Coordinates of C-alpha atoms and ligand atoms in Angstrom, one line a residue:
X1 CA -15.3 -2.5 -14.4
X2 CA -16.3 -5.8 -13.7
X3 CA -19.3 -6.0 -15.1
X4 CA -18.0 -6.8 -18.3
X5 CA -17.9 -10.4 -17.2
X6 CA -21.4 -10.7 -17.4
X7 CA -21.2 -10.3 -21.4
X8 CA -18.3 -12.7 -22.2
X9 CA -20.5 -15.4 -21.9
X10 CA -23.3 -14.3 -24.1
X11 CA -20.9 -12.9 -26.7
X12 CA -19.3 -16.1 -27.9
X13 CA -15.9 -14.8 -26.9
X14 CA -13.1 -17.7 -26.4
X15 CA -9.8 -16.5 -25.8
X16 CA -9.4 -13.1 -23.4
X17 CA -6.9 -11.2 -22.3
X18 CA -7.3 -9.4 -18.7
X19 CA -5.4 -6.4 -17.5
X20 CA -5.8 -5.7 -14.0
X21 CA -4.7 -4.8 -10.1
X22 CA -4.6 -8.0 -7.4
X23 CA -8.2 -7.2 -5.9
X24 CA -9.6 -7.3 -9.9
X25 CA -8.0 -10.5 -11.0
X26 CA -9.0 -12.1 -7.4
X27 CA -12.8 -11.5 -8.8
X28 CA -11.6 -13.0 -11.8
X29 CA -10.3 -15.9 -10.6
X30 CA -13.5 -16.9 -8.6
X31 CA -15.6 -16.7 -12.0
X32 CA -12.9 -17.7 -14.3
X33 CA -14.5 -21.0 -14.9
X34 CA -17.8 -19.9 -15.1
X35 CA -16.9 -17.5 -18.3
X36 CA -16.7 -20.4 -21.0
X37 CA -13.7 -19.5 -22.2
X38 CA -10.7 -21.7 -23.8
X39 CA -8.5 -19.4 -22.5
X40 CA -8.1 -16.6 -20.5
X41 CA -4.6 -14.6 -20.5
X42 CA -4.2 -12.2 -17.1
X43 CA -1.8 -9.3 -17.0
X44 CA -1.8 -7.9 -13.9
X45 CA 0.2 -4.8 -12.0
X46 CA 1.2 -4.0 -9.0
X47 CA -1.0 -2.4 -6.9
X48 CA -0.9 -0.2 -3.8
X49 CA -2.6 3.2 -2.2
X50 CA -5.5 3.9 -4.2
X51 CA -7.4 7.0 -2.7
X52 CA -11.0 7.2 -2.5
X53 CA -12.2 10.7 -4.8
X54 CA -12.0 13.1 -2.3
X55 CA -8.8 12.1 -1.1
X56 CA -7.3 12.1 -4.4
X57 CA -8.8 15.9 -4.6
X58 CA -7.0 16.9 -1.4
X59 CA -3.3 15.1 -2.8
X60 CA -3.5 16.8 -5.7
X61 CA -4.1 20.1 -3.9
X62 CA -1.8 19.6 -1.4
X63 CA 1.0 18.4 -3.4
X64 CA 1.1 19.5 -7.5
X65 CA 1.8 23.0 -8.7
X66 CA -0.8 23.0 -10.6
X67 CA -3.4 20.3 -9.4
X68 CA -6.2 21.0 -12.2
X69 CA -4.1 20.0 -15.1
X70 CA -2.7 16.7 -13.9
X71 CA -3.2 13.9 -16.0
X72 CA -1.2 11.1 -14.1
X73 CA 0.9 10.4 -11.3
X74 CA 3.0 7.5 -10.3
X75 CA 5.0 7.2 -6.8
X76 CA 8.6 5.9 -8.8
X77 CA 10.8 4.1 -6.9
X78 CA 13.2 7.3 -7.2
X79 CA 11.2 8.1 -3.8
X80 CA 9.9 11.0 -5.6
X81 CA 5.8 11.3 -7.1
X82 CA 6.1 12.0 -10.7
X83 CA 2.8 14.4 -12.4
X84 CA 2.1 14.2 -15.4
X85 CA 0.7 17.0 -16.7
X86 CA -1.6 17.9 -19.6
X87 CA 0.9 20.0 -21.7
X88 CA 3.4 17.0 -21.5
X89 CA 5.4 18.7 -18.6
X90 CA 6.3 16.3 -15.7
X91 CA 6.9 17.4 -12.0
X92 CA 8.3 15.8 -9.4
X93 CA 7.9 15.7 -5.4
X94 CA 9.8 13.8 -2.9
X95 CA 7.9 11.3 -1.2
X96 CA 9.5 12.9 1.9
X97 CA 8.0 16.1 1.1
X98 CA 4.6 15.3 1.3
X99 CA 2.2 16.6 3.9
X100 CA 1.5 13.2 5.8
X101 CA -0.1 15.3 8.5
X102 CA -3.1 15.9 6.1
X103 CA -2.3 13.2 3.8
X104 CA -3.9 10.1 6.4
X105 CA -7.1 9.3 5.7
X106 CA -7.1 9.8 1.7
X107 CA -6.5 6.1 0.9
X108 CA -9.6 4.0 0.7
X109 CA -10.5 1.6 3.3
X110 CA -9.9 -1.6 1.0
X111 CA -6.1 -0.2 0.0
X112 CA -5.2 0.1 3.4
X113 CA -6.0 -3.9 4.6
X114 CA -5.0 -5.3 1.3
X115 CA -1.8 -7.7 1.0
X116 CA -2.2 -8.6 -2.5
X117 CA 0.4 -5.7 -3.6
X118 CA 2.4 -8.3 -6.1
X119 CA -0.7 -9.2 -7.8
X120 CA -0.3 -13.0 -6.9
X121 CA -3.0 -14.8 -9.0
X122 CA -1.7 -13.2 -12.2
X123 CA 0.2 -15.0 -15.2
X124 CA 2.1 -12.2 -15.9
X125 CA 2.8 -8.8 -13.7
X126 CA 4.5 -5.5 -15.1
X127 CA 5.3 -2.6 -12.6
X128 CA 8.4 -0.4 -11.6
X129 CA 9.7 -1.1 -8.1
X130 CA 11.4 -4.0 -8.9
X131 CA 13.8 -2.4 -11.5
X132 CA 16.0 0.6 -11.7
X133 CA 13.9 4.0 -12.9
X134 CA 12.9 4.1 -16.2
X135 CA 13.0 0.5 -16.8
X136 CA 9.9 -2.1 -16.3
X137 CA 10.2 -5.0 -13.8
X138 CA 8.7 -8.2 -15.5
X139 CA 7.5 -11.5 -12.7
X140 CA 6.5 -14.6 -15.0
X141 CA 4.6 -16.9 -12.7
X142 CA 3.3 -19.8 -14.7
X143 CA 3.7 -21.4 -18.3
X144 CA 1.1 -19.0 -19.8
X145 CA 2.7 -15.7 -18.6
X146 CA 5.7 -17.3 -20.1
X147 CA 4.0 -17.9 -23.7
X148 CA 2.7 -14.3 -23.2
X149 CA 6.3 -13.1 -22.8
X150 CA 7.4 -14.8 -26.0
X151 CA 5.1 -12.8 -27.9
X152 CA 6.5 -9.8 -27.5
X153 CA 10.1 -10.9 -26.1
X154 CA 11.6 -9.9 -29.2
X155 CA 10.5 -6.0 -28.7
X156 CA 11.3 -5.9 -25.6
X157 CA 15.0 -4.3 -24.4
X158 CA 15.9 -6.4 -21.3
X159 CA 18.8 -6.2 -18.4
X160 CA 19.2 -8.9 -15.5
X161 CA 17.7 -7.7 -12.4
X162 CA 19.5 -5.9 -9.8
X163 CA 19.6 -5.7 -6.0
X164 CA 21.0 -3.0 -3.8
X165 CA 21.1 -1.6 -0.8
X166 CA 19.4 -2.8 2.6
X167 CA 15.5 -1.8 3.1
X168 CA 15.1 -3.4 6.6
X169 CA 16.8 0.0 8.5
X170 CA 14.5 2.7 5.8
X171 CA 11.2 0.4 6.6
X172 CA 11.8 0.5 10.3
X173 CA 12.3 4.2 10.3
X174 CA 9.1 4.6 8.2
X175 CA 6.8 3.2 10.5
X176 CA 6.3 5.3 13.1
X177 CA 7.5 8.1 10.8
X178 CA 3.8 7.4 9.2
X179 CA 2.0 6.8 12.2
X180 CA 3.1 10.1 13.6
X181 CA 2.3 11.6 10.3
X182 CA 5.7 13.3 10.6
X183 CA 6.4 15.7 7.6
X184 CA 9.6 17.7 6.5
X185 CA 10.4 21.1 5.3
X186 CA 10.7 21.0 1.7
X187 CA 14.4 21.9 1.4
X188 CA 14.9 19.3 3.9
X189 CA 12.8 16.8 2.2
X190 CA 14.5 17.4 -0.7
X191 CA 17.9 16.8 0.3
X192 CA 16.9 13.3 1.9
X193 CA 15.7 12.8 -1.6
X194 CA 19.2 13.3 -2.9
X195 CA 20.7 11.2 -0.2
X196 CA 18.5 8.4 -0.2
X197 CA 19.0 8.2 -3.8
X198 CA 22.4 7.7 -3.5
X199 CA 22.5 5.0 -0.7
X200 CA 18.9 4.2 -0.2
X201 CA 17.7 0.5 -1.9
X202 CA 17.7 -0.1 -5.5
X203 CA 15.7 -2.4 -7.7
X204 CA 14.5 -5.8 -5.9
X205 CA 15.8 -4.4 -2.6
X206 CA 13.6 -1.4 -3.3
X207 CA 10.6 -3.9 -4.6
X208 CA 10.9 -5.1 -0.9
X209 CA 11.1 -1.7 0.9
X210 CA 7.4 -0.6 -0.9
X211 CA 6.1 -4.3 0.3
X212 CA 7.2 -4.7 3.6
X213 CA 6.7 -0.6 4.4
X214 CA 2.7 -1.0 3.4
X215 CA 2.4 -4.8 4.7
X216 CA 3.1 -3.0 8.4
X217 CA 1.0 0.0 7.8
X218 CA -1.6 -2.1 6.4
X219 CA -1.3 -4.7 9.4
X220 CA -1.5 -2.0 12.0
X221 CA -4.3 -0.2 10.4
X222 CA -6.6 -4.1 10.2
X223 CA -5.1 -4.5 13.9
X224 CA -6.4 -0.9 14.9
X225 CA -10.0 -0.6 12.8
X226 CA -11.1 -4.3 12.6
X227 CA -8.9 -6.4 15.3
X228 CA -11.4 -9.1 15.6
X229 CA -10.0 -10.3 11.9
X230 CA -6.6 -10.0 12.2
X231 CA -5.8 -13.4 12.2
X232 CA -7.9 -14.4 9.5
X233 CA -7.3 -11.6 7.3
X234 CA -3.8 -10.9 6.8
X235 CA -2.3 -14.0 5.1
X236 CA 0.9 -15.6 6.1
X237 CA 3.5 -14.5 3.7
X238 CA 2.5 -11.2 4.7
X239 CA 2.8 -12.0 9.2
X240 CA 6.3 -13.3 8.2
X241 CA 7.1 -10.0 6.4
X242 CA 5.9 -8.1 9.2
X243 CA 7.1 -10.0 12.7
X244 CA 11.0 -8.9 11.2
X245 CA 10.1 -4.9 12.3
X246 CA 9.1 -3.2 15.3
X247 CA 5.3 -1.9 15.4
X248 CA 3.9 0.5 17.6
X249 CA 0.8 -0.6 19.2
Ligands
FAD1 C1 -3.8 1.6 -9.3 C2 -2.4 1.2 -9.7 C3 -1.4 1.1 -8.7 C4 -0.1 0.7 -9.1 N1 0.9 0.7 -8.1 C5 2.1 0.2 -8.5 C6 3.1 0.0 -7.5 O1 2.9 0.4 -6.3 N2 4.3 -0.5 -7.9 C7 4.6 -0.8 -9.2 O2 5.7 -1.3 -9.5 N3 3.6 -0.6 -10.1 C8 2.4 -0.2 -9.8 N4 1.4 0.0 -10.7 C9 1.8 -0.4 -12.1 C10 2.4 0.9 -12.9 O3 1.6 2.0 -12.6 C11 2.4 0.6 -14.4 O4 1.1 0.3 -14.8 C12 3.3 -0.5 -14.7 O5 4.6 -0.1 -14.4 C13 3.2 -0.8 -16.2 O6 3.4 0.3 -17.0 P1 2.4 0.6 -18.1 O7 2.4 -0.5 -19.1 O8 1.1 1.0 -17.5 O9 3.1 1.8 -18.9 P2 3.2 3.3 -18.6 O10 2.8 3.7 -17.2 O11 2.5 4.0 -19.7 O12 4.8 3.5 -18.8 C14 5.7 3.0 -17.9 C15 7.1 3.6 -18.3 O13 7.4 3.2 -19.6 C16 7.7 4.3 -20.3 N5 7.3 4.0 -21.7 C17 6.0 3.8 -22.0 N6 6.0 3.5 -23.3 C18 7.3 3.5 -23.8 C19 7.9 3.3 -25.0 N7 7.2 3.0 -26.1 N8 9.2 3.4 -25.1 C20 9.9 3.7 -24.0 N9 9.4 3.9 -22.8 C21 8.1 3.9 -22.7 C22 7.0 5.5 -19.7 O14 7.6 6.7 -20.0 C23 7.1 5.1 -18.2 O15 8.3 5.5 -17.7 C24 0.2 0.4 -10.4 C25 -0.8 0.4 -11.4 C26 -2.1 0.8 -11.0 C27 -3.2 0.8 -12.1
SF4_2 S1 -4.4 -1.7 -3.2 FE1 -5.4 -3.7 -3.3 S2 -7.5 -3.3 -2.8 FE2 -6.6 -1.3 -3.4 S3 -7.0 -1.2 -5.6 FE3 -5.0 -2.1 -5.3 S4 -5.3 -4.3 -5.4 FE4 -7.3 -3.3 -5.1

């Protein structure tokens, strides 16, 4: 919550450290120099699909086994939504499962025209899509995400990054795939699971499938529900993602 800031100043606090998603840490920025620190450290995640309450009511209902005991979930870049539930059990659905039909309208307004999914105005982000399951993907972007790296490099397990695969045919197909809400049996949604596990894009290339899939939804949902900003909203990095794939209208 940001209205935290508002005590830094009067508490005396110098040096602070700052965990958050892109939107967060773009409010932090704008005050970061009004806080009075010496220095401010920002880890920051990626950050996509948040649902407003009620939406994340009806996923839960619609998609866990047991939707009052979950304690987490995570879409993994195994194209499957792992739950975490409260007696330690995990579950897992194919993304290709889901029921999109009645899945829409559960992300919240702000989710679905933001561009900021890599957490740009970070020192340091941590997320999963960039690296192969189970392993964390680590973007340094300026000398003090580097010195916050050192800190704890020496804990840390690492592996170079890998690339495989080719998103651009799997994010073409998922656009009007969403827009026409279309949704699978599970056997058969499972089964593309398995396949696209197989052959489907790994590690940065899967990094770039997540971005560039949500940069199109996201630009045809701005286009659709608030056209007159269009131009001014959606930033440049993200028009060049999306002018290499085919939108409906
Ligand atoms: C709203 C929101 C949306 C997000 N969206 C995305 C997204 O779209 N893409 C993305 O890449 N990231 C996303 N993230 C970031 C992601 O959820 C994690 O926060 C991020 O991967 C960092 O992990 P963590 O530190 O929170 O660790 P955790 O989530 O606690 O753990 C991450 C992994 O590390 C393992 N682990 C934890 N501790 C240990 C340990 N001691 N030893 C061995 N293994 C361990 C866990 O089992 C798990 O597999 C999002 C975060 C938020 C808050
Ligand atoms: S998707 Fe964007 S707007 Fe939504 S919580 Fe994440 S950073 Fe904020």
């Amino acid at each position: 919550n940001l209205s935290v800031l508002e005590q830094i100043e009067k508490s005396g606090m110098k040096r602070l450290l700052v965990i958050g998603v892109g939107c967060q840490i773009q409010a932090l920025r704008a005050v970061e120099k009004k806080l009075g620190l010496e220095k401010l450290y920002v880890l920051g995640t990626p950050c996509v699909d948040n649902v407003t309450r009620a939406g994340l009511q009806k996923f839960l209902e619609t998609t866990s086994r047991s939707p009052q005991t979950v304690v987490s979930y995570e879409f993994m870049q195994d194209f499957r939504v792992h739950f975490k539930h409260e007696d330690g059990s995990e579950e897992t659905v194919p993304f290709f499962g889901l029921k999109t039909n009645v899945l829409k309208d559960i992300f919240a307004p702000s989710c679905m025209s933001c561009f900021d999914y890599v957490n740009s105005l970070a020192d340091i982000v941590v997320g999963y899509m960039g690296a192969p399951y189970k392993w964390q993907w680590i973007v340094v972007r300026n000398d003090t995400g580097k010195e916050m790296l050192e800190l704890v490099k020496n804990q840390l397990d690492t592996q170079p990054v890998i690339s495989q695969g080719n998103r651009k045919p799997a994010v073409q197909q998922s656009i009007p795939a969403y827009d026409q809400a279309v949704t699978l049996p599970m056997w058969a949604a499972k089964l593309m699971g398995v396949v696209i596990d197989k052959i489907g894009p790994k590690g940065l290339e899967y990094a770039r499938f997540s971005i560039d899939s949500h940069f199109a939804r996201n630009y045809l949902y701005v286009k659709r529900n608030h056209g007159e900003k269009l131009e001014a909203h959606v930033p440049e990095f993200a028009k060049r993602i999306v002018e290499q794939y085919k939108l409906p209208e």
